[in-house]
């Protein structure tokens, strides 16, 4: 059986999978990057591996989606569309795959239907396989994506998110498969998304077998993580019980929380009489060989906790969230609290909140709630806006059971029943005025945007604008290898840097002399491949010239809020200002929304009055105590 190539219709893909004498492999390079390197693997590294990966004969290469679209523009300064365009030049036959969060797309909040459809249309020009999931397994949240993928002639791969516990029965998952097929039709690939690497090999084998018995012609794609070191076993049982496709990654970059090594999977299943269809093992080995030396430059992004974590079966934190959670623990100074958070509080919160699936954005809700409960001392005493929305049913109904009433009261207040009655239910988000958003973006970047730019802006407005401005000023930086891009310690005048880009072309950068003007501005001269450039930096502010930043306690911020002086309660970015000067407000009205750790939290009014001053604007980065809005009594 020949490999399946890019451009094959969904019906043909399904037919080939049904007829295959063996299983296929997806190289989940994106998931590897997110789980083990905090999404920092650069395009340069992927391009080094591109030709070998193309010859390897994979079913697909998962190379975009999830959090990578955001991190591409936020941390790696590369356009996600440009990445796909360049990779396509080097990989004309391989199908590209994405991970889409349904109504949350490639972000962390629900988007309007017209934005979902607009985004899918643009990415579907480059992406062949659409793995779509919802953290509540709520099929209506995925329907718009299913429809647009089908219109584009691409392959729908809906997910049933897998977890463990008495509620997670084969009967439940069969019901979800039926719900999906009723919406999508038969020409799909079904994904069992085991994002945390949960359950035993036997349990996964049973689930695959149950689905296969009920739907013998439905192609099944097993996706798992190797957090506990046991995902090769789960993959083997999945294939032995009828799975058509499995996920793994290049062995020279595999770590602890992402997928297991491709070659290990091939060797293990070969001994059991199962062949990987279309796979060139020499090319699989070459892929790892050509990027092996790059790994050292990503060391700072690998997990702060080394080794496998069989305790994932207790805390259920998915591989994609492990790295970022540990990073937050280090930055927040509570790494020593991680055993209590992971092994005691997080499992407790998971059960209290309905034992749903710990995957984005649900995993962030569980994580931030558990951290707040441990660090704050009062359980559910400082709920996020997303936890509030979860209890209100904004993301969909709880799949098994609802939290106990004391949690509703703690989060929604004493009148929680009234709040639930008035505000509860799946969020009906009205369409955005895309033309208006385009005009706003045009004003912010000084030129009319392309549809690709508009797509990124609609997903992550502030970060997209900053990226566009960066790229306009400094150009495209994807040619830089990680040895240069992630270099520590800065660059000294007189220093010469020599590096080779992914095409094999050598570049030379000479850091020339610097001069200081009468105004204190510093100009640094660079020779880039013998072309001179000059960069000017503003003067340093003399010590003591600026007042020391105001720091406030949580109690002080609360007292000021009750007097109408609304301050930032934590460090984060303003993503919405909901009122304007002169507007009448009452206690409980939403004034603004702040975002931190991918979670959005509304800032609510604490008194009746009139807005007299708005100090912050969308995009501002605030620290605790920074001014947001002033409200005075309307006399």
Coordinates of C-alpha atoms in Angstrom, one line a residue:
X1 CA 0.0 0.0 0.0
X2 CA 1.4 3.4 -1.0
X3 CA 1.5 6.4 1.3
X4 CA -1.4 8.9 1.4
X5 CA -0.2 12.2 -0.1
X6 CA -1.3 15.8 0.2
X7 CA -4.3 16.6 -2.0
X8 CA -6.0 13.2 -1.5
X9 CA -9.8 13.7 -0.9
X10 CA -11.3 12.8 2.4
X11 CA -13.3 9.9 0.8
X12 CA -10.1 8.5 -0.7
X13 CA -8.2 8.9 2.5
X14 CA -10.9 6.9 4.4
X15 CA -10.9 4.2 1.7
X16 CA -7.1 3.8 1.8
X17 CA -7.1 3.6 5.6
X18 CA -9.8 0.9 5.4
X19 CA -7.9 -1.2 2.9
X20 CA -4.4 -0.8 4.4
X21 CA -2.6 -3.9 5.7
X22 CA -0.8 -2.1 8.5
X23 CA -1.0 1.1 10.4
X24 CA 0.1 4.7 9.6
X25 CA 2.1 7.1 11.7
X26 CA 1.7 10.8 12.3
X27 CA 4.8 12.8 13.3
X28 CA 3.5 15.1 16.0
X29 CA 6.3 17.6 15.9
X30 CA 4.0 20.4 17.2
X31 CA 2.9 18.4 20.2
X32 CA 6.5 17.5 21.0
X33 CA 7.5 21.2 20.9
X34 CA 4.6 22.2 23.1
X35 CA 4.9 19.4 25.6
X36 CA 8.7 19.2 26.1
X37 CA 10.0 22.6 24.9
X38 CA 7.2 25.1 25.7
X39 CA 6.5 25.5 22.0
X40 CA 9.9 27.0 21.3
X41 CA 11.1 24.7 18.5
X42 CA 12.0 27.2 15.7
X43 CA 11.1 27.0 12.1
X44 CA 14.9 26.7 11.4
X45 CA 15.0 23.3 13.1
X46 CA 11.8 22.1 11.4
X47 CA 13.3 23.1 8.0
X48 CA 16.5 21.2 8.7
X49 CA 14.4 18.0 9.2
X50 CA 11.9 18.8 6.4
X51 CA 13.4 16.8 3.5
X52 CA 14.0 13.7 5.6
X53 CA 10.5 14.0 7.1
X54 CA 9.1 14.3 3.6
X55 CA 10.8 11.0 2.6
X56 CA 9.8 9.3 5.8
X57 CA 6.3 8.7 4.4
X58 CA 4.1 9.8 7.4
X59 CA 0.4 9.9 7.2
X60 CA 0.7 13.5 8.3
X61 CA 3.0 16.0 10.1
X62 CA 1.3 17.9 12.9
X63 CA 3.1 21.2 12.6
X64 CA 0.6 24.0 13.6
X65 CA -2.4 24.6 15.9
X66 CA -2.9 24.4 19.6
X67 CA -0.9 27.1 21.4
X68 CA 1.8 27.2 18.6
X69 CA 0.0 29.8 16.5
X70 CA 0.1 32.2 19.5
X71 CA 3.7 31.3 20.5
X72 CA 4.9 31.7 16.9
X73 CA 4.0 35.4 16.9
X74 CA 4.6 36.0 20.6
X75 CA 7.9 34.3 21.3
X76 CA 9.4 33.1 18.0
X77 CA 8.5 36.1 15.8
X78 CA 7.5 34.0 12.8
X79 CA 4.2 34.2 10.9
X80 CA 2.3 30.9 11.2
X81 CA 1.2 31.1 7.6
X82 CA 4.7 31.8 6.3
X83 CA 5.9 28.8 8.3
X84 CA 3.4 26.6 6.5
X85 CA 4.2 28.2 3.1
X86 CA 8.0 27.5 3.4
X87 CA 7.5 24.0 4.8
X88 CA 5.2 23.2 1.9
X89 CA 8.0 24.0 -0.5
X90 CA 10.2 21.4 1.1
X91 CA 7.4 18.9 1.8
X92 CA 5.1 18.8 -1.3
X93 CA 3.6 15.3 -0.6
X94 CA 3.2 15.2 3.2
X95 CA -0.2 16.2 4.6
X96 CA 0.0 19.0 7.2
X97 CA -2.1 18.6 10.4
X98 CA -3.4 21.0 13.0
X99 CA -4.9 20.8 16.4
X100 CA -8.0 23.0 16.7
X101 CA -9.8 23.7 20.0
X102 CA -13.2 23.9 18.4
X103 CA -15.0 27.1 19.4
X104 CA -11.7 28.2 21.0
X105 CA -9.8 27.8 17.8
X106 CA -6.1 28.5 18.4
X107 CA -6.8 30.7 21.5
X108 CA -8.1 30.3 25.0
X109 CA -11.6 31.7 24.8
X110 CA -14.8 31.1 22.7
X111 CA -14.9 33.0 19.4
X112 CA -17.9 34.2 17.4
X113 CA -19.1 31.8 14.7
X114 CA -18.1 34.1 11.8
X115 CA -14.5 34.4 13.2
X116 CA -14.3 30.6 13.5
X117 CA -15.3 30.1 9.9
X118 CA -13.1 32.9 8.6
X119 CA -10.1 31.4 10.5
X120 CA -10.7 27.9 9.3
X121 CA -11.0 29.0 5.7
X122 CA -7.6 30.8 5.8
X123 CA -5.7 28.0 7.5
X124 CA -7.4 25.3 5.4
X125 CA -5.5 26.7 2.4
X126 CA -2.4 25.1 4.0
X127 CA -3.7 22.4 6.5
X128 CA -5.0 19.1 5.3
X129 CA -5.9 17.2 8.5
X130 CA -8.0 19.0 11.2
X131 CA -7.9 17.3 14.6
X132 CA -10.6 19.1 16.5
X133 CA -11.6 18.7 20.1
X134 CA -13.6 20.2 22.9
X135 CA -12.6 20.0 26.5
X136 CA -16.2 19.1 27.5
X137 CA -16.6 16.7 24.6
X138 CA -19.5 19.0 23.7
X139 CA -20.1 18.3 19.9
X140 CA -21.9 21.6 19.1
X141 CA -18.7 23.5 20.1
X142 CA -16.9 21.8 17.2
X143 CA -19.6 21.9 14.5
X144 CA -18.6 25.1 12.8
X145 CA -15.1 23.8 12.3
X146 CA -16.4 20.5 11.0
X147 CA -18.5 22.3 8.4
X148 CA -15.8 24.6 7.2
X149 CA -13.2 21.8 6.9
X150 CA -15.7 19.8 4.9
X151 CA -16.4 22.8 2.6
X152 CA -12.6 23.2 2.0
X153 CA -12.3 19.5 1.0
X154 CA -10.0 18.7 3.9
X155 CA -10.0 15.9 6.3
X156 CA -12.0 16.1 9.5
X157 CA -10.5 14.3 12.5
X158 CA -13.0 14.9 15.4
X159 CA -11.8 13.8 18.8
X160 CA -13.2 12.1 21.8
X161 CA -11.1 13.3 24.7
X162 CA -10.2 10.4 26.9
X163 CA -9.8 10.3 30.7
X164 CA -10.3 7.9 33.5
X165 CA -12.7 7.4 36.4
X166 CA -16.0 5.6 36.9
X167 CA -17.9 7.9 34.6
X168 CA -15.5 7.3 31.6
X169 CA -17.1 4.2 30.3
X170 CA -17.0 2.6 26.8
X171 CA -20.8 3.3 26.6
X172 CA -20.2 7.0 27.2
X173 CA -17.6 7.2 24.4
X174 CA -19.7 5.2 22.0
X175 CA -22.5 7.7 22.5
X176 CA -20.1 10.6 21.7
X177 CA -18.9 8.8 18.6
X178 CA -22.5 8.5 17.4
X179 CA -23.1 12.2 18.1
X180 CA -20.1 13.1 16.0
X181 CA -21.0 10.9 13.1
X182 CA -24.5 12.4 13.1
X183 CA -23.0 15.8 12.5
X184 CA -20.0 15.0 10.2
X185 CA -21.1 11.9 8.2
X186 CA -18.9 8.9 7.6
X187 CA -15.9 10.3 5.7
X188 CA -13.9 11.2 8.7
X189 CA -11.0 9.9 10.9
X190 CA -11.9 9.5 14.6
X191 CA -9.2 10.5 17.1
X192 CA -9.0 9.1 20.6
X193 CA -7.2 12.0 22.2
X194 CA -5.4 10.8 25.3
X195 CA -3.8 14.2 26.0
X196 CA -2.6 13.2 29.5
X197 CA -1.3 9.8 28.7
X198 CA -3.9 8.3 31.0
X199 CA -5.1 4.7 31.5
X200 CA -3.3 1.4 30.9
X201 CA -2.5 -0.2 27.6
X202 CA -5.3 -2.7 28.3
X203 CA -7.8 0.1 28.8
X204 CA -6.9 1.8 25.5
X205 CA -7.1 -1.5 23.7
X206 CA -10.6 -2.1 25.1
X207 CA -11.8 1.3 24.0
X208 CA -10.4 0.9 20.5
X209 CA -11.9 -2.6 20.2
X210 CA -15.3 -1.3 21.5
X211 CA -15.5 1.4 18.8
X212 CA -14.2 -1.0 16.1
X213 CA -16.9 -3.5 16.9
X214 CA -19.6 -0.9 16.7
X215 CA -18.1 1.0 13.7
X216 CA -16.0 -1.5 11.7
X217 CA -15.3 0.9 8.8
X218 CA -14.5 4.0 10.9
X219 CA -10.7 4.8 10.8
X220 CA -9.3 5.4 14.3
X221 CA -6.3 7.5 15.1
X222 CA -4.8 7.1 18.6
X223 CA -3.0 10.1 20.1
X224 CA -1.3 9.9 23.5
X225 CA 1.5 11.3 25.6
X226 CA 4.4 9.5 27.2
X227 CA 4.2 11.3 30.5
X228 CA 4.2 8.1 32.5
X229 CA 6.7 6.4 30.1
X230 CA 4.0 3.9 29.0
X231 CA 2.5 5.3 25.8
X232 CA 4.4 2.9 23.5
X233 CA 2.4 0.1 25.3
X234 CA -0.9 2.0 24.8
X235 CA 0.0 2.5 21.1
X236 CA 0.7 -1.2 20.7
X237 CA -2.6 -2.2 22.2
X238 CA -4.4 0.4 20.1
X239 CA -2.9 -1.1 16.9
X240 CA -3.5 -4.7 18.0
X241 CA -7.2 -3.8 18.5
X242 CA -7.6 -2.0 15.1
X243 CA -6.3 1.5 15.3
X244 CA -5.3 2.7 11.8
X245 CA -3.0 5.6 12.8
X246 CA -0.8 6.4 15.8
X247 CA 1.2 9.4 16.9
X248 CA 4.9 9.6 17.8
X249 CA 7.9 11.9 17.3
X250 CA 11.6 12.2 16.3
X251 CA 13.6 10.3 18.9
X252 CA 16.4 12.8 19.2
X253 CA 14.0 15.4 20.6
X254 CA 11.6 13.3 22.6
X255 CA 11.4 14.1 26.3
X256 CA 9.1 13.2 29.1
X257 CA 5.7 14.8 28.4
X258 CA 5.2 14.6 24.7
X259 CA 4.8 11.6 22.3
X260 CA 7.1 8.5 22.4
X261 CA 9.8 7.9 19.7
X262 CA 8.7 6.9 16.2
X263 CA 11.4 4.3 15.7
X264 CA 10.6 2.6 19.1
X265 CA 7.0 2.2 18.0
X266 CA 8.0 0.8 14.6
X267 CA 10.4 -1.7 16.0
X268 CA 8.0 -2.9 18.7
X269 CA 5.1 -3.4 16.4
X270 CA 7.2 -5.0 13.7
X271 CA 8.1 -7.7 16.1
X272 CA 4.4 -8.3 16.6
X273 CA 3.8 -8.6 12.8
X274 CA 2.4 -5.1 12.2
X275 CA 4.0 -2.9 9.5
X276 CA 4.0 0.9 9.3
X277 CA 2.6 1.7 5.9
X278 CA 4.8 3.7 3.6
X279 CA 7.5 4.4 6.2
X280 CA 11.1 4.7 5.2
X281 CA 13.0 3.9 8.4
X282 CA 16.3 5.3 7.1
X283 CA 14.6 8.7 6.6
X284 CA 13.1 8.4 10.1
X285 CA 16.6 7.9 11.5
X286 CA 18.0 10.8 9.3
X287 CA 15.3 13.2 10.6
X288 CA 16.7 12.7 14.1
X289 CA 20.3 12.8 13.0
X290 CA 20.0 16.2 11.2
X291 CA 18.5 18.0 14.2
X292 CA 20.2 16.2 17.1
X293 CA 22.8 18.9 17.6
X294 CA 20.1 21.6 17.8
X295 CA 18.7 20.2 21.0
X296 CA 21.3 21.8 23.2
X297 CA 20.1 25.3 22.4
X298 CA 16.6 24.5 23.6
X299 CA 17.7 23.3 27.0
X300 CA 16.3 26.3 28.9
X301 CA 12.8 25.4 27.7
X302 CA 12.9 21.8 28.8
X303 CA 11.0 20.8 32.0
X304 CA 12.2 22.0 35.3
X305 CA 11.3 18.5 36.7
X306 CA 13.1 15.7 34.9
X307 CA 11.9 12.1 34.5
X308 CA 8.7 10.4 33.8
X309 CA 5.6 11.1 35.9
X310 CA 3.5 8.0 36.5
X311 CA 1.6 10.2 39.0
X312 CA -0.1 11.7 35.9
X313 CA -2.6 9.0 36.5
X314 CA -3.5 10.9 39.7
X315 CA -3.3 14.6 38.7
X316 CA -4.2 14.1 35.0
X317 CA -2.4 17.3 33.9
X318 CA -1.8 16.9 30.1
X319 CA 1.6 16.9 28.5
X320 CA 1.0 20.2 26.8
X321 CA 0.3 21.9 30.1
X322 CA 3.1 20.3 32.2
X323 CA 5.9 22.5 30.8
X324 CA 4.0 25.8 31.1
X325 CA 2.7 25.0 34.6
X326 CA 6.2 24.2 35.8
X327 CA 7.5 27.4 34.2
X328 CA 4.8 29.4 36.1
X329 CA 5.7 27.6 39.3
X330 CA 9.4 28.7 38.9
X331 CA 8.5 32.3 38.0
X332 CA 5.9 32.4 40.8
X333 CA 8.3 31.0 43.4
X334 CA 6.1 28.0 44.3
X335 CA 7.9 25.1 42.7
X336 CA 8.3 23.6 46.2
X337 CA 4.5 23.5 46.4
X338 CA 4.1 21.4 43.2
X339 CA 3.8 18.0 45.0
X340 CA 0.8 19.3 47.0
X341 CA -0.7 21.0 44.0
X342 CA -0.3 18.0 41.6
X343 CA -0.9 15.1 44.0
X344 CA -3.4 16.5 46.5
X345 CA -5.3 19.6 45.3
X346 CA -5.5 19.1 41.6
X347 CA -7.1 15.7 41.8
X348 CA -9.5 17.1 44.4
X349 CA -10.5 20.0 42.3
X350 CA -10.9 17.7 39.3
X351 CA -13.5 15.6 41.1
X352 CA -15.2 18.6 42.6
X353 CA -15.6 20.3 39.2
X354 CA -17.2 17.3 37.5
X355 CA -14.3 15.0 36.3
X356 CA -14.3 16.5 32.9
X357 CA -11.3 16.4 30.5
X358 CA -8.1 18.2 31.6
X359 CA -7.2 19.8 28.3
X360 CA -7.1 23.4 27.1
X361 CA -8.8 25.6 28.2
X362 CA -10.3 23.2 30.9
X363 CA -6.8 22.2 32.1
X364 CA -5.9 25.9 32.7
X365 CA -9.1 26.3 34.8
X366 CA -8.3 23.3 36.9
X367 CA -4.6 24.3 37.2
X368 CA -5.2 28.0 38.2
X369 CA -7.9 27.0 40.6
X370 CA -5.7 24.4 42.3
X371 CA -2.8 26.9 42.5
X372 CA -5.1 29.6 43.9
X373 CA -6.5 27.2 46.5
X374 CA -3.0 26.2 47.7
X375 CA -1.3 29.6 47.6
X376 CA -4.4 31.6 48.7
X377 CA -5.3 29.5 51.7
X378 CA -9.0 29.8 51.0
X379 CA -10.4 27.2 48.7
X380 CA -12.2 28.8 45.8
X381 CA -11.7 32.1 47.5
X382 CA -10.2 33.9 44.5
X383 CA -12.0 32.4 41.4
X384 CA -11.0 33.3 37.9
X385 CA -13.5 34.6 35.4
X386 CA -13.1 31.3 33.4
X387 CA -14.1 29.2 36.5
X388 CA -17.1 31.4 36.9
X389 CA -18.0 30.8 33.2
X390 CA -17.5 27.1 33.7
X391 CA -20.0 27.0 36.5
X392 CA -22.4 29.1 34.4
X393 CA -22.3 26.5 31.7
X394 CA -20.8 28.9 29.1
X395 CA -18.6 26.1 27.7
X396 CA -21.3 23.5 27.6
X397 CA -23.1 21.3 30.1
X398 CA -21.2 19.2 32.6
X399 CA -20.9 15.8 31.1
X400 CA -21.4 13.7 34.2
X401 CA -22.4 15.7 37.3
X402 CA -22.4 19.2 38.5
X403 CA -20.3 20.6 41.4
X404 CA -21.7 20.8 44.8
X405 CA -23.8 23.9 45.8
X406 CA -21.2 25.3 48.2
X407 CA -18.8 25.8 45.2
X408 CA -21.5 27.6 43.3
X409 CA -22.1 29.9 46.3
X410 CA -18.3 30.5 46.8
X411 CA -17.8 31.4 43.1
X412 CA -21.1 33.1 42.1
X413 CA -22.1 34.5 45.5
X414 CA -24.9 34.0 48.0
X415 CA -27.5 34.6 45.3
X416 CA -25.9 32.0 43.0
X417 CA -29.2 30.5 42.0
X418 CA -30.4 33.8 40.6
X419 CA -27.1 34.4 38.9
X420 CA -27.3 30.9 37.3
X421 CA -30.8 31.4 36.2
X422 CA -30.2 34.8 34.7
X423 CA -26.7 34.2 33.2
X424 CA -26.4 30.4 32.8
X425 CA -26.2 28.5 29.6
X426 CA -23.9 28.1 26.6
X427 CA -22.5 31.4 25.6
X428 CA -24.3 32.8 22.5
X429 CA -21.5 35.0 21.1
X430 CA -22.7 37.4 18.4
X431 CA -20.8 37.8 15.2
X432 CA -18.0 40.4 15.1
X433 CA -18.0 43.1 12.5
X434 CA -15.0 41.8 10.6
X435 CA -14.8 45.0 8.4
X436 CA -14.7 47.1 11.5
X437 CA -12.0 44.9 13.0
X438 CA -10.0 45.2 9.7
X439 CA -10.3 49.0 9.9
X440 CA -9.1 49.0 13.5
X441 CA -6.1 46.8 12.5
X442 CA -5.3 49.1 9.5
X443 CA -5.2 52.1 11.9
X444 CA -3.0 50.2 14.4
X445 CA -0.4 49.0 11.9
X446 CA -0.6 51.9 9.4
X447 CA -1.5 49.8 6.3
X448 CA -4.3 47.6 5.1
X449 CA -3.7 44.1 6.4
X450 CA -3.8 40.9 4.4
X451 CA -6.4 38.2 5.3
X452 CA -3.6 36.3 7.0
X453 CA -2.8 39.2 9.2
X454 CA -6.4 39.8 10.0
X455 CA -6.9 36.1 10.9
X456 CA -4.0 36.3 13.4
X457 CA -5.3 39.6 14.8
X458 CA -8.8 38.2 15.3
X459 CA -7.3 35.4 17.4
X460 CA -4.7 37.4 19.4
X461 CA -5.3 41.1 18.9
X462 CA -2.5 42.7 21.0
X463 CA 0.2 40.2 20.4
X464 CA -0.5 40.1 16.6
X465 CA -0.1 43.9 16.4
X466 CA 3.1 43.8 18.3
X467 CA 4.4 41.0 16.0
X468 CA 3.4 42.9 12.8
X469 CA 5.3 46.0 14.1
X470 CA 8.3 43.9 15.0
X471 CA 8.4 42.3 11.6
X472 CA 8.0 45.7 9.9
X473 CA 11.0 47.0 11.8
X474 CA 13.4 44.1 11.9
X475 CA 12.3 41.8 9.0
X476 CA 11.8 38.1 9.0
X477 CA 13.9 36.2 11.5
X478 CA 13.1 32.6 10.7
X479 CA 16.5 32.2 9.1
X480 CA 18.1 32.5 12.5
X481 CA 19.2 29.2 14.1
X482 CA 18.5 28.6 17.8
X483 CA 22.2 29.1 18.6
X484 CA 21.7 32.8 17.6
X485 CA 18.0 33.3 18.4
X486 CA 18.3 32.0 22.0
X487 CA 21.8 33.2 22.7
X488 CA 22.4 34.4 26.2
X489 CA 24.4 37.4 27.4
X490 CA 23.9 39.8 24.6
X491 CA 26.3 40.9 22.0
X492 CA 29.4 43.0 22.4
X493 CA 30.8 45.7 20.0
X494 CA 33.5 44.2 17.9
X495 CA 32.0 40.7 18.0
X496 CA 31.5 38.6 14.9
X497 CA 28.8 36.0 14.5
X498 CA 28.9 33.4 11.8
X499 CA 26.0 31.0 11.3
X500 CA 24.5 28.8 8.5
X501 CA 20.8 29.0 7.7
X502 CA 18.5 26.0 6.9
X503 CA 19.5 26.3 3.1
X504 CA 23.2 25.9 3.9
X505 CA 24.0 29.5 3.2
X506 CA 26.5 31.1 5.6
X507 CA 25.9 34.5 7.1
X508 CA 28.1 36.9 9.0
X509 CA 27.0 39.5 11.4
X510 CA 29.6 42.0 12.7
X511 CA 28.5 44.0 15.8
X512 CA 30.2 47.3 15.0
X513 CA 31.0 50.3 17.1
X514 CA 28.3 52.3 19.1
X515 CA 28.0 56.0 19.7
X516 CA 26.0 58.1 22.1
X517 CA 24.4 61.4 21.0
X518 CA 24.0 64.5 23.1
X519 CA 20.4 63.4 24.0
X520 CA 21.8 60.1 25.3
X521 CA 20.5 58.0 22.5
X522 CA 22.8 55.1 21.6
X523 CA 23.4 54.0 18.0
X524 CA 24.7 50.5 17.3
X525 CA 26.2 49.7 13.9
X526 CA 25.8 46.3 12.4
X527 CA 27.2 44.7 9.2
X528 CA 24.9 41.9 8.1
X529 CA 26.4 40.0 5.2
X530 CA 28.5 43.2 4.5
X531 CA 25.4 45.4 4.4
X532 CA 25.5 48.1 7.1
X533 CA 22.6 48.8 9.4
X534 CA 22.1 51.2 12.3
X535 CA 19.8 50.7 15.3
X536 CA 19.1 53.5 17.7
X537 CA 18.1 53.0 21.3
X538 CA 16.5 55.6 23.6
X539 CA 18.6 57.0 26.5
X540 CA 18.7 55.1 29.7
X541 CA 16.7 56.8 32.5
X542 CA 19.0 57.9 35.3
X543 CA 18.6 56.0 38.6
X544 CA 16.1 57.8 40.8
X545 CA 14.5 59.7 37.9
X546 CA 11.4 57.6 38.0
X547 CA 9.3 57.1 41.1
X548 CA 9.4 53.6 42.5
X549 CA 6.5 51.4 41.3
X550 CA 3.7 51.4 43.7
X551 CA 3.1 48.0 45.3
X552 CA -0.2 47.2 47.0
X553 CA -1.6 44.3 49.0
X554 CA -4.7 42.4 47.9
X555 CA -6.5 43.9 50.9
X556 CA -5.5 47.5 49.9
X557 CA -6.7 46.9 46.3
X558 CA -10.1 45.6 47.6
X559 CA -10.6 48.6 49.9
X560 CA -9.8 51.0 47.0
X561 CA -12.2 49.2 44.7
X562 CA -15.1 49.7 47.1
X563 CA -14.3 53.4 47.0
X564 CA -14.5 53.4 43.2
X565 CA -10.7 53.3 42.6
X566 CA -10.3 50.2 40.5
X567 CA -6.8 48.8 40.4
X568 CA -5.2 45.8 38.8
X569 CA -5.6 42.9 41.3
X570 CA -2.7 40.9 39.7
X571 CA -0.1 41.1 37.0
X572 CA -1.6 40.8 33.5
X573 CA -2.7 42.4 30.3
X574 CA -5.8 44.5 29.6
X575 CA -7.7 42.6 26.9
X576 CA -11.0 44.6 27.2
X577 CA -12.3 48.0 28.5
X578 CA -16.0 47.6 28.8
X579 CA -17.0 51.1 29.8
X580 CA -16.2 54.7 28.9
X581 CA -16.0 58.0 30.7
X582 CA -19.4 59.4 31.7
X583 CA -21.1 56.0 31.7
X584 CA -23.4 55.1 34.6
X585 CA -22.5 51.8 36.3
X586 CA -23.9 49.8 39.2
X587 CA -22.3 47.3 41.5
X588 CA -21.5 44.1 39.6
X589 CA -21.2 45.6 36.2
X590 CA -18.1 44.4 34.2
X591 CA -15.6 47.3 33.8
X592 CA -12.7 45.6 32.1
X593 CA -11.1 42.2 31.5
X594 CA -7.6 41.2 32.4
X595 CA -5.7 38.2 31.0
X596 CA -2.9 36.3 32.8
X597 CA -1.7 32.7 32.4
X598 CA -4.1 32.3 29.4
X599 CA -7.1 33.0 31.7
X600 CA -9.4 36.0 31.4
X601 CA -10.8 37.6 34.6
X602 CA -13.4 40.3 34.6
X603 CA -12.9 43.4 36.8
X604 CA -16.3 44.1 38.3
X605 CA -17.7 47.4 39.7
X606 CA -17.9 47.5 43.5
X607 CA -20.2 50.5 43.8
X608 CA -22.9 52.5 42.0
X609 CA -21.7 55.6 40.3
X610 CA -20.3 57.2 37.1
X611 CA -17.1 56.5 35.3
X612 CA -15.0 59.6 35.6
X613 CA -11.6 58.4 34.4
X614 CA -10.3 55.4 32.3
X615 CA -6.5 55.1 32.9
X616 CA -5.8 51.8 31.1
X617 CA -6.3 50.8 27.4
X618 CA -6.4 47.5 25.6
X619 CA -3.0 46.0 25.4
X620 CA -1.5 47.6 28.5
X621 CA 0.6 45.4 30.8
X622 CA -0.3 46.1 34.4
X623 CA 1.1 45.2 37.8
X624 CA -0.9 44.8 41.0
X625 CA -2.1 48.2 42.1
X626 CA -1.9 49.9 38.7
X627 CA -4.8 52.2 38.0
X628 CA -7.6 51.0 35.6
X629 CA -10.8 53.0 36.1
X630 CA -12.1 55.7 38.5
X631 CA -15.7 55.7 39.6
X632 CA -17.4 58.5 41.6
X633 CA -20.8 58.9 43.1
X634 CA -23.1 60.6 40.7
X635 CA -24.4 63.5 42.7

